[in-house]
């Protein structure tokens, strides 16, 4: 079965073709440089860019896949991210998917973006069920009990900021451009962590939720007290002059990332008390972080279960993961009709599919 995946929930426009054996073709265009000028994603600009890019990207995808003279006759399902995300951005992808579905008579499947992130881990590894899923991105921090590719239960989530947001804000306050998570990682690798410098917020309780706003405040306070630790302003892109970062900032970055990583692993370890997972999945943009990876490697070794992390290019937003999640839904017989709605951040994705026999 060949599935076309479409992703436009935030600032990446992406399309991919995935079949039973894996990725057939994939294209992606990031708007990060545009939003960097404003220090964060500007929703109106994001949707305009998606609308401008999605058609040409489809042409490139089909050229890359080389499906012959009648490519649409080879595609079995069209899977699209329906949420959570920025409403205007989601609507571009959903409307585009509906138009293709209608024009070519191909069944439509609406995908939960967060399920996509987690299932990306199954592209190159066999997931052993049940799995504990840790989804850490710019907008979300969720713990999942995953019983199968189509049965996932949220065990806990952030009550305020996401892990990625906490990284991006600290980076921004330190003078680094948006999104600063990866740059902070690069600086932290040159620093020495002090595990007492920043708190492990919201861990002195017995629930599985997260709260990163206190860590953000602690980071802001520390940076305001240490102006000499800020990254120097300059004309050339920050990523080309990271060696100019003060050692104090590198050390603080290492400490801050350790606080983020340990906060995540404390709650993940706690989740393992409520059920015994056979594998541990860590996915989403922040899964690219070296300290987070190290922390979860330790946890998986301690519990003697495999740690599955999608490869770097599949950690951030992409359409391969959406096509893969759609492929799983198709295997379970799930389809949507043209009334498929986009679901903004904060709202539950409804289980409104139909089951085809
Ligand atoms: O999953 P993703 O691409 O988009 C969302 O759905 O949010 O995640 C983006 C987030 C951003 O906050 C970005 O700074 C963060 O992932 N990120 C990192 C690293 N690479 C990306 N954070 C820390 N360390 C990294 N290496
Ligand atoms: Zn994402």
mmCIF file of C-alpha atoms and ligand atoms in Angstrom:
data_model
loop_
_atom_site.group_PDB
_atom_site.id
_atom_site.type_symbol
_atom_site.label_atom_id
_atom_site.label_comp_id
_atom_site.label_asym_id
_atom_site.label_seq_id
_atom_site.Cartn_x
_atom_site.Cartn_y
_atom_site.Cartn_z
ATOM 1 C CA UNK A 1 0.000 0.000 0.000
ATOM 2 C CA UNK A 2 1.367 3.420 -1.029
ATOM 3 C CA UNK A 3 0.436 6.404 1.149
ATOM 4 C CA UNK A 4 0.958 10.097 0.373
ATOM 5 C CA UNK A 5 1.623 12.071 3.584
ATOM 6 C CA UNK A 6 1.115 15.821 3.898
ATOM 7 C CA UNK A 7 2.419 17.928 6.822
ATOM 8 C CA UNK A 8 1.796 21.657 7.338
ATOM 9 C CA UNK A 9 1.024 22.061 11.044
ATOM 10 C CA UNK A 10 3.678 24.639 11.903
ATOM 11 C CA UNK A 11 6.583 26.031 9.896
ATOM 12 C CA UNK A 12 7.588 23.042 7.752
ATOM 13 C CA UNK A 13 5.787 22.215 4.510
ATOM 14 C CA UNK A 14 6.438 18.552 3.746
ATOM 15 C CA UNK A 15 5.176 15.720 1.553
ATOM 16 C CA UNK A 16 6.247 12.088 1.443
ATOM 17 C CA UNK A 17 5.363 8.742 -0.076
ATOM 18 C CA UNK A 18 5.656 5.693 2.157
ATOM 19 C CA UNK A 19 4.848 2.095 1.246
ATOM 20 C CA UNK A 20 4.963 -1.260 3.067
ATOM 21 C CA UNK A 21 8.744 -1.357 2.864
ATOM 22 C CA UNK A 22 9.469 2.235 3.922
ATOM 23 C CA UNK A 23 10.111 5.687 2.466
ATOM 24 C CA UNK A 24 9.751 5.987 -1.324
ATOM 25 C CA UNK A 25 10.194 9.761 -1.604
ATOM 26 C CA UNK A 26 10.217 12.779 0.674
ATOM 27 C CA UNK A 27 10.424 16.564 0.266
ATOM 28 C CA UNK A 28 10.465 19.287 2.896
ATOM 29 C CA UNK A 29 10.768 23.043 2.990
ATOM 30 C CA UNK A 30 11.436 24.850 6.265
ATOM 31 C CA UNK A 31 10.331 28.412 6.933
ATOM 32 C CA UNK A 32 12.625 28.739 9.966
ATOM 33 C CA UNK A 33 14.700 31.518 8.366
ATOM 34 C CA UNK A 34 11.597 33.625 7.697
ATOM 35 C CA UNK A 35 10.270 33.302 11.258
ATOM 36 C CA UNK A 36 13.751 33.831 12.737
ATOM 37 C CA UNK A 37 13.435 37.488 11.671
ATOM 38 C CA UNK A 38 10.513 37.799 14.108
ATOM 39 C CA UNK A 39 11.906 35.635 16.939
ATOM 40 C CA UNK A 40 9.153 33.002 16.595
ATOM 41 C CA UNK A 41 6.578 31.558 14.210
ATOM 42 C CA UNK A 42 4.200 34.188 12.773
ATOM 43 C CA UNK A 43 1.014 32.195 12.022
ATOM 44 C CA UNK A 44 -0.215 34.386 9.148
ATOM 45 C CA UNK A 45 3.142 34.203 7.364
ATOM 46 C CA UNK A 46 3.323 30.447 7.974
ATOM 47 C CA UNK A 47 0.004 29.736 6.249
ATOM 48 C CA UNK A 48 0.862 31.972 3.298
ATOM 49 C CA UNK A 49 4.159 30.138 2.830
ATOM 50 C CA UNK A 50 2.460 26.730 3.023
ATOM 51 C CA UNK A 51 -0.049 27.816 0.355
ATOM 52 C CA UNK A 52 2.779 29.089 -1.870
ATOM 53 C CA UNK A 53 4.997 26.014 -1.510
ATOM 54 C CA UNK A 54 2.710 23.012 -1.275
ATOM 55 C CA UNK A 55 1.932 22.698 -5.015
ATOM 56 C CA UNK A 56 5.538 22.938 -6.269
ATOM 57 C CA UNK A 57 6.627 20.540 -3.504
ATOM 58 C CA UNK A 58 4.081 17.975 -4.715
ATOM 59 C CA UNK A 59 5.573 18.246 -8.223
ATOM 60 C CA UNK A 60 9.081 17.632 -6.823
ATOM 61 C CA UNK A 61 7.841 14.671 -4.769
ATOM 62 C CA UNK A 62 6.221 12.995 -7.770
ATOM 63 C CA UNK A 63 9.342 13.615 -9.869
ATOM 64 C CA UNK A 64 11.504 12.068 -7.133
ATOM 65 C CA UNK A 65 9.210 9.026 -6.734
ATOM 66 C CA UNK A 66 9.076 8.388 -10.477
ATOM 67 C CA UNK A 67 5.769 6.493 -10.364
ATOM 68 C CA UNK A 68 5.327 6.317 -14.155
ATOM 69 C CA UNK A 69 2.808 8.005 -16.477
ATOM 70 C CA UNK A 70 -0.175 7.665 -14.120
ATOM 71 C CA UNK A 71 1.204 8.338 -10.641
ATOM 72 C CA UNK A 72 -2.189 8.850 -9.017
ATOM 73 C CA UNK A 73 -3.325 5.353 -9.928
ATOM 74 C CA UNK A 74 -0.485 4.038 -7.732
ATOM 75 C CA UNK A 75 -1.366 6.011 -4.602
ATOM 76 C CA UNK A 76 -3.777 4.190 -2.264
ATOM 77 C CA UNK A 77 -4.367 6.725 0.520
ATOM 78 C CA UNK A 78 -3.816 10.434 1.213
ATOM 79 C CA UNK A 79 -2.849 11.061 4.847
ATOM 80 C CA UNK A 80 -2.741 14.605 6.180
ATOM 81 C CA UNK A 81 -1.927 16.190 9.543
ATOM 82 C CA UNK A 82 -5.238 17.460 10.939
ATOM 83 C CA UNK A 83 -3.816 18.719 14.245
ATOM 84 C CA UNK A 84 -2.634 19.823 16.665
ATOM 85 C CA UNK A 85 -1.022 22.879 15.123
ATOM 86 C CA UNK A 86 -1.615 26.396 13.862
ATOM 87 C CA UNK A 87 -5.141 26.544 12.468
ATOM 88 C CA UNK A 88 -4.332 28.487 9.268
ATOM 89 C CA UNK A 89 -1.361 26.248 8.523
ATOM 90 C CA UNK A 90 -3.329 23.055 9.126
ATOM 91 C CA UNK A 91 -6.134 24.256 6.869
ATOM 92 C CA UNK A 92 -3.737 24.641 3.931
ATOM 93 C CA UNK A 93 -2.678 20.975 4.190
ATOM 94 C CA UNK A 94 -6.169 19.652 4.912
ATOM 95 C CA UNK A 95 -7.774 21.589 2.026
ATOM 96 C CA UNK A 96 -4.982 20.479 -0.320
ATOM 97 C CA UNK A 97 -5.419 16.833 0.741
ATOM 98 C CA UNK A 98 -9.187 17.013 0.249
ATOM 99 C CA UNK A 99 -8.764 18.492 -3.228
ATOM 100 C CA UNK A 100 -6.367 15.686 -4.219
ATOM 101 C CA UNK A 101 -8.655 13.064 -2.675
ATOM 102 C CA UNK A 102 -11.649 14.380 -4.594
ATOM 103 C CA UNK A 103 -9.816 14.891 -7.881
ATOM 104 C CA UNK A 104 -8.205 11.448 -7.918
ATOM 105 C CA UNK A 105 -10.771 9.405 -5.985
ATOM 106 C CA UNK A 106 -8.256 8.388 -3.303
ATOM 107 C CA UNK A 107 -9.472 7.827 0.288
ATOM 108 C CA UNK A 108 -8.457 10.466 2.824
ATOM 109 C CA UNK A 109 -7.022 9.882 6.325
ATOM 110 C CA UNK A 110 -6.636 12.593 8.982
ATOM 111 C CA UNK A 111 -3.567 12.019 11.171
ATOM 112 C CA UNK A 112 -2.743 13.172 14.702
ATOM 113 C CA UNK A 113 0.616 14.942 14.301
ATOM 114 C CA UNK A 114 1.811 13.676 17.704
ATOM 115 C CA UNK A 115 1.064 10.048 16.796
ATOM 116 C CA UNK A 116 3.101 10.668 13.656
ATOM 117 C CA UNK A 117 6.134 11.793 15.683
ATOM 118 C CA UNK A 118 5.985 8.664 17.853
ATOM 119 C CA UNK A 119 5.378 6.202 15.005
ATOM 120 C CA UNK A 120 8.401 7.578 13.108
ATOM 121 C CA UNK A 121 10.397 5.461 15.563
ATOM 122 C CA UNK A 122 8.917 2.348 13.935
ATOM 123 C CA UNK A 123 10.252 3.105 10.457
ATOM 124 C CA UNK A 124 13.680 1.663 11.091
ATOM 125 C CA UNK A 125 13.064 -0.425 14.214
ATOM 126 C CA UNK A 126 10.482 -2.909 15.383
ATOM 127 C CA UNK A 127 8.472 -1.338 18.161
ATOM 128 C CA UNK A 128 7.870 -3.775 20.985
ATOM 129 C CA UNK A 129 4.437 -3.236 22.491
ATOM 130 C CA UNK A 130 3.383 -1.839 24.817
ATOM 131 C CA UNK A 131 5.783 1.081 24.511
ATOM 132 C CA UNK A 132 6.266 4.191 26.597
ATOM 133 C CA UNK A 133 6.210 7.168 24.215
ATOM 134 C CA UNK A 134 7.911 10.434 25.162
ATOM 135 C CA UNK A 135 6.936 13.150 22.708
ATOM 136 C CA UNK A 136 9.033 16.297 23.105
ATOM 137 C CA UNK A 137 8.758 19.104 20.587
ATOM 138 C CA UNK A 138 8.520 22.878 20.327
ATOM 139 C CA UNK A 139 4.827 22.862 21.145
ATOM 140 C CA UNK A 140 4.250 19.607 23.043
ATOM 141 C CA UNK A 141 5.557 17.472 25.879
ATOM 142 C CA UNK A 142 3.459 14.315 26.228
ATOM 143 C CA UNK A 143 3.912 10.887 27.797
ATOM 144 C CA UNK A 144 1.982 8.087 26.094
ATOM 145 C CA UNK A 145 1.169 4.511 26.785
ATOM 146 C CA UNK A 146 1.301 2.970 23.300
ATOM 147 C CA UNK A 147 -0.469 -0.386 23.027
ATOM 148 C CA UNK A 148 -0.429 -0.565 19.228
ATOM 149 C CA UNK A 149 0.119 1.849 16.303
ATOM 150 C CA UNK A 150 -3.520 2.863 16.536
ATOM 151 C CA UNK A 151 -4.081 2.677 20.271
ATOM 152 C CA UNK A 152 -2.305 5.315 22.305
ATOM 153 C CA UNK A 153 -3.266 6.854 25.638
ATOM 154 C CA UNK A 154 -1.924 10.139 27.004
ATOM 155 C CA UNK A 155 -0.543 9.559 30.522
ATOM 156 C CA UNK A 156 0.660 13.093 31.149
ATOM 157 C CA UNK A 157 1.499 16.345 29.395
ATOM 158 C CA UNK A 158 2.770 19.821 30.027
ATOM 159 C CA UNK A 159 0.449 22.184 31.845
ATOM 160 C CA UNK A 160 2.225 25.229 30.384
ATOM 161 C CA UNK A 161 5.336 25.358 28.182
ATOM 162 C CA UNK A 162 6.775 22.513 26.142
ATOM 163 C CA UNK A 163 10.351 21.258 26.566
ATOM 164 C CA UNK A 164 11.340 22.746 23.192
ATOM 165 C CA UNK A 165 9.772 26.069 24.082
ATOM 166 C CA UNK A 166 11.833 26.145 27.300
ATOM 167 C CA UNK A 167 15.008 25.543 25.247
ATOM 168 C CA UNK A 168 14.095 28.083 22.578
ATOM 169 C CA UNK A 169 13.249 30.794 25.140
ATOM 170 C CA UNK A 170 16.488 30.339 27.087
ATOM 171 C CA UNK A 171 18.420 30.468 23.813
ATOM 172 C CA UNK A 172 16.561 33.598 22.716
ATOM 173 C CA UNK A 173 17.148 35.359 26.036
ATOM 174 C CA UNK A 174 20.839 34.461 25.742
ATOM 175 C CA UNK A 175 20.987 36.230 22.366
ATOM 176 C CA UNK A 176 20.667 33.244 20.006
ATOM 177 C CA UNK A 177 18.239 33.258 17.057
ATOM 178 C CA UNK A 178 14.958 31.280 16.866
ATOM 179 C CA UNK A 179 14.635 28.303 17.115
ATOM 180 C CA UNK A 180 17.636 28.097 19.398
ATOM 181 C CA UNK A 181 17.281 24.536 20.759
ATOM 182 C CA UNK A 182 19.864 22.983 18.432
ATOM 183 C CA UNK A 183 22.289 25.896 18.942
ATOM 184 C CA UNK A 184 21.936 25.554 22.706
ATOM 185 C CA UNK A 185 22.745 21.857 22.295
ATOM 186 C CA UNK A 186 25.905 22.718 20.334
ATOM 187 C CA UNK A 187 27.004 25.207 23.018
ATOM 188 C CA UNK A 188 26.148 22.821 25.852
ATOM 189 C CA UNK A 189 28.407 20.171 24.333
ATOM 190 C CA UNK A 190 31.309 22.574 24.908
ATOM 191 C CA UNK A 191 30.265 23.287 28.496
ATOM 192 C CA UNK A 192 30.358 21.629 31.904
ATOM 193 C CA UNK A 193 26.997 21.052 33.562
ATOM 194 C CA UNK A 194 26.324 22.082 37.139
ATOM 195 C CA UNK A 195 23.353 20.004 38.220
ATOM 196 C CA UNK A 196 22.454 22.489 40.988
ATOM 197 C CA UNK A 197 22.245 25.602 38.800
ATOM 198 C CA UNK A 198 18.655 25.078 37.566
ATOM 199 C CA UNK A 199 15.622 23.321 39.109
ATOM 200 C CA UNK A 200 13.848 20.120 37.966
ATOM 201 C CA UNK A 201 10.446 21.818 37.952
ATOM 202 C CA UNK A 202 7.176 20.162 38.966
ATOM 203 C CA UNK A 203 8.769 16.863 39.919
ATOM 204 C CA UNK A 204 8.007 17.012 43.675
ATOM 205 C CA UNK A 205 4.540 15.534 43.134
ATOM 206 C CA UNK A 206 3.248 12.151 42.078
ATOM 207 C CA UNK A 207 1.651 12.966 38.740
ATOM 208 C CA UNK A 208 2.927 12.510 35.182
ATOM 209 C CA UNK A 209 2.427 16.077 33.971
ATOM 210 C CA UNK A 210 5.155 18.612 33.228
ATOM 211 C CA UNK A 211 5.590 22.326 33.823
ATOM 212 C CA UNK A 212 8.565 24.085 32.269
ATOM 213 C CA UNK A 213 7.561 27.698 32.975
ATOM 214 C CA UNK A 214 9.478 27.729 36.286
ATOM 215 C CA UNK A 215 12.648 26.545 34.553
ATOM 216 C CA UNK A 216 12.218 29.283 31.962
ATOM 217 C CA UNK A 217 11.931 31.860 34.756
ATOM 218 C CA UNK A 218 15.019 30.453 36.513
ATOM 219 C CA UNK A 219 16.896 30.691 33.199
ATOM 220 C CA UNK A 220 15.740 34.270 32.621
ATOM 221 C CA UNK A 221 16.803 35.266 36.129
ATOM 222 C CA UNK A 222 20.243 33.689 35.746
ATOM 223 C CA UNK A 223 20.781 35.394 32.371
ATOM 224 C CA UNK A 224 19.700 38.772 33.762
ATOM 225 C CA UNK A 225 22.275 38.330 36.551
ATOM 226 C CA UNK A 226 25.011 37.309 34.089
ATOM 227 C CA UNK A 227 25.035 39.766 31.162
ATOM 228 C CA UNK A 228 28.622 38.654 30.420
ATOM 229 C CA UNK A 229 27.249 35.208 29.488
ATOM 230 C CA UNK A 230 25.167 36.520 26.555
ATOM 231 C CA UNK A 231 25.969 35.537 22.987
ATOM 232 C CA UNK A 232 27.563 38.487 21.144
ATOM 233 C CA UNK A 233 25.388 40.263 18.552
ATOM 234 C CA UNK A 234 26.728 40.224 14.983
ATOM 235 C CA UNK A 235 25.861 40.331 11.300
ATOM 236 C CA UNK A 236 26.771 36.770 10.259
ATOM 237 C CA UNK A 237 24.416 33.942 11.271
ATOM 238 C CA UNK A 238 24.970 32.791 14.863
ATOM 239 C CA UNK A 239 25.428 29.157 13.805
ATOM 240 C CA UNK A 240 28.557 30.187 11.866
ATOM 241 C CA UNK A 241 30.205 31.851 14.852
ATOM 242 C CA UNK A 242 29.273 29.617 17.772
ATOM 243 C CA UNK A 243 32.929 29.603 18.850
ATOM 244 C CA UNK A 244 32.414 33.219 20.002
ATOM 245 C CA UNK A 245 30.067 32.050 22.796
ATOM 246 C CA UNK A 246 31.429 32.831 26.284
ATOM 247 C CA UNK A 247 32.420 29.702 28.238
ATOM 248 C CA UNK A 248 29.974 30.778 30.946
ATOM 249 C CA UNK A 249 27.109 30.495 28.444
ATOM 250 C CA UNK A 250 28.303 27.038 27.291
ATOM 251 C CA UNK A 251 28.340 25.882 30.911
ATOM 252 C CA UNK A 252 24.880 27.354 31.558
ATOM 253 C CA UNK A 253 23.537 25.708 28.379
ATOM 254 C CA UNK A 254 24.867 22.322 29.578
ATOM 255 C CA UNK A 255 23.246 22.859 33.009
ATOM 256 C CA UNK A 256 19.944 24.026 31.527
ATOM 257 C CA UNK A 257 19.715 21.080 29.128
ATOM 258 C CA UNK A 258 20.535 18.683 31.956
ATOM 259 C CA UNK A 259 17.626 20.162 33.930
ATOM 260 C CA UNK A 260 15.298 19.666 30.917
ATOM 261 C CA UNK A 261 16.530 16.094 30.289
ATOM 262 C CA UNK A 262 16.357 14.996 33.937
ATOM 263 C CA UNK A 263 12.891 16.506 34.379
ATOM 264 C CA UNK A 264 11.727 14.444 31.401
ATOM 265 C CA UNK A 265 13.359 11.236 32.601
ATOM 266 C CA UNK A 266 12.040 11.592 36.176
ATOM 267 C CA UNK A 267 8.467 11.560 34.839
ATOM 268 C CA UNK A 268 9.174 8.823 32.283
ATOM 269 C CA UNK A 269 10.606 6.625 35.039
ATOM 270 C CA UNK A 270 7.510 7.324 37.127
ATOM 271 C CA UNK A 271 5.241 6.349 34.197
ATOM 272 C CA UNK A 272 6.958 2.961 34.133
ATOM 273 C CA UNK A 273 5.483 2.254 37.552
ATOM 274 C CA UNK A 274 1.952 2.212 36.097
ATOM 275 C CA UNK A 275 2.790 -0.304 33.347
ATOM 276 C CA UNK A 276 5.815 -2.218 32.148
ATOM 277 C CA UNK A 277 6.775 -1.059 28.665
ATOM 278 C CA UNK A 278 8.691 -3.376 26.341
ATOM 279 C CA UNK A 279 10.311 -0.453 24.538
ATOM 280 C CA UNK A 280 10.922 3.263 25.102
ATOM 281 C CA UNK A 281 10.254 5.708 22.275
ATOM 282 C CA UNK A 282 11.575 9.273 22.402
ATOM 283 C CA UNK A 283 10.446 11.453 19.489
ATOM 284 C CA UNK A 284 9.860 15.065 18.396
ATOM 285 C CA UNK A 285 12.362 17.868 17.715
ATOM 286 C CA UNK A 286 13.888 17.809 21.217
ATOM 287 C CA UNK A 287 14.681 14.085 20.831
ATOM 288 C CA UNK A 288 17.556 15.375 18.681
ATOM 289 C CA UNK A 289 19.152 16.807 21.834
ATOM 290 C CA UNK A 290 22.340 15.052 22.920
ATOM 291 C CA UNK A 291 21.714 15.406 26.681
ATOM 292 C CA UNK A 292 18.142 14.120 26.317
ATOM 293 C CA UNK A 293 19.401 11.143 24.304
ATOM 294 C CA UNK A 294 22.049 10.367 26.924
ATOM 295 C CA UNK A 295 19.528 10.550 29.760
ATOM 296 C CA UNK A 296 17.035 8.241 28.017
ATOM 297 C CA UNK A 297 19.789 5.821 26.983
ATOM 298 C CA UNK A 298 20.576 5.444 30.699
ATOM 299 C CA UNK A 299 16.906 4.888 31.568
ATOM 300 C CA UNK A 300 16.424 2.259 28.846
ATOM 301 C CA UNK A 301 19.589 0.423 29.919
ATOM 302 C CA UNK A 302 18.452 0.472 33.530
ATOM 303 C CA UNK A 303 15.052 -1.005 32.536
ATOM 304 C CA UNK A 304 16.651 -3.377 30.003
ATOM 305 C CA UNK A 305 14.383 -2.306 27.166
ATOM 306 C CA UNK A 306 15.317 -0.936 23.740
ATOM 307 C CA UNK A 307 15.407 2.838 23.249
ATOM 308 C CA UNK A 308 13.944 3.815 19.883
ATOM 309 C CA UNK A 309 14.674 7.326 18.624
ATOM 310 C CA UNK A 310 13.862 8.276 15.025
ATOM 311 C CA UNK A 311 16.903 9.262 13.020
ATOM 312 C CA UNK A 312 17.686 12.983 13.194
ATOM 313 C CA UNK A 313 15.910 13.948 9.959
ATOM 314 C CA UNK A 314 12.721 12.307 11.273
ATOM 315 C CA UNK A 315 12.847 13.886 14.751
ATOM 316 C CA UNK A 316 11.635 17.299 13.586
ATOM 317 C CA UNK A 317 8.432 17.862 11.639
ATOM 318 C CA UNK A 318 8.281 15.873 8.392
ATOM 319 C CA UNK A 319 5.725 14.139 6.189
ATOM 320 C CA UNK A 320 7.278 10.659 6.323
ATOM 321 C CA UNK A 321 5.919 10.254 9.844
ATOM 322 C CA UNK A 322 2.460 11.397 8.727
ATOM 323 C CA UNK A 323 2.431 8.966 5.800
ATOM 324 C CA UNK A 324 3.595 6.194 8.140
ATOM 325 C CA UNK A 325 0.869 6.963 10.731
ATOM 326 C CA UNK A 326 -1.659 7.075 7.856
ATOM 327 C CA UNK A 327 -0.345 3.727 6.624
ATOM 328 C CA UNK A 328 -1.028 2.224 10.065
ATOM 329 C CA UNK A 329 -4.528 3.719 10.114
ATOM 330 C CA UNK A 330 -5.159 2.312 6.637
ATOM 331 C CA UNK A 331 -4.036 -1.137 7.842
ATOM 332 C CA UNK A 332 -6.683 -0.832 10.562
ATOM 333 C CA UNK A 333 -9.273 0.074 7.890
ATOM 334 C CA UNK A 334 -9.693 3.680 9.056
ATOM 335 C CA UNK A 335 -10.684 6.428 6.602
ATOM 336 C CA UNK A 336 -12.172 9.913 6.772
ATOM 337 C CA UNK A 337 -14.583 11.620 4.420
ATOM 338 C CA UNK A 338 -14.394 15.128 2.992
ATOM 339 C CA UNK A 339 -15.885 16.595 6.173
ATOM 340 C CA UNK A 340 -12.491 16.036 7.876
ATOM 341 C CA UNK A 341 -11.791 19.009 10.159
ATOM 342 C CA UNK A 342 -8.523 20.617 11.243
ATOM 343 C CA UNK A 343 -8.019 20.684 15.026
ATOM 344 C CA UNK A 344 -6.057 23.534 16.634
ATOM 345 C CA UNK A 345 -3.655 23.200 19.561
ATOM 346 C CA UNK A 346 -5.300 22.481 22.897
ATOM 347 C CA UNK A 347 -8.292 20.602 21.479
ATOM 348 C CA UNK A 348 -8.669 16.832 21.508
ATOM 349 C CA UNK A 349 -8.428 15.105 18.152
ATOM 350 C CA UNK A 350 -11.787 13.315 17.690
ATOM 351 C CA UNK A 351 -11.950 9.608 16.849
ATOM 352 C CA UNK A 352 -14.293 10.317 13.957
ATOM 353 C CA UNK A 353 -12.909 7.949 11.312
ATOM 354 C CA UNK A 354 -15.012 5.360 9.516
ATOM 355 C CA UNK A 355 -13.903 1.770 9.355
ATOM 356 C CA UNK A 356 -13.905 0.291 5.856
ATOM 357 C CA UNK A 357 -14.208 -3.446 5.570
HETATM 358 O O1 LIG B 1 9.011 18.519 16.427
HETATM 359 P P1 LIG B 1 9.501 19.845 15.995
HETATM 360 O O2 LIG B 1 10.328 19.959 14.750
HETATM 361 O O3 LIG B 1 8.332 20.846 15.806
HETATM 362 C C1 LIG B 1 7.228 20.919 16.624
HETATM 363 O O4 LIG B 1 6.261 20.155 16.376
HETATM 364 O O5 LIG B 1 7.316 21.717 17.589
HETATM 365 O O6 LIG B 1 10.324 20.446 17.249
HETATM 366 C C2 LIG B 1 10.944 21.691 17.177
HETATM 367 C C3 LIG B 1 11.614 21.946 18.506
HETATM 368 C C4 LIG B 1 12.146 23.370 18.641
HETATM 369 O O7 LIG B 1 11.799 23.849 19.920
HETATM 370 C C5 LIG B 1 13.643 23.173 18.503
HETATM 371 O O8 LIG B 1 14.413 24.167 19.147
HETATM 372 C C6 LIG B 1 13.822 21.846 19.184
HETATM 373 O O9 LIG B 1 12.741 21.072 18.682
HETATM 374 N N1 LIG B 1 15.106 21.217 18.872
HETATM 375 C C7 LIG B 1 16.070 21.003 19.807
HETATM 376 C C8 LIG B 1 17.148 20.403 19.130
HETATM 377 N N2 LIG B 1 16.812 20.275 17.805
HETATM 378 C C9 LIG B 1 15.553 20.779 17.674
HETATM 379 N N3 LIG B 1 16.081 21.256 21.116
HETATM 380 C C10 LIG B 1 17.181 20.915 21.799
HETATM 381 N N4 LIG B 1 18.277 20.344 21.225
HETATM 382 C C11 LIG B 1 18.298 20.058 19.906
HETATM 383 N N5 LIG B 1 19.369 19.470 19.352
HETATM 384 ZN ZN1 LIG B 2 6.019 18.341 15.539
#
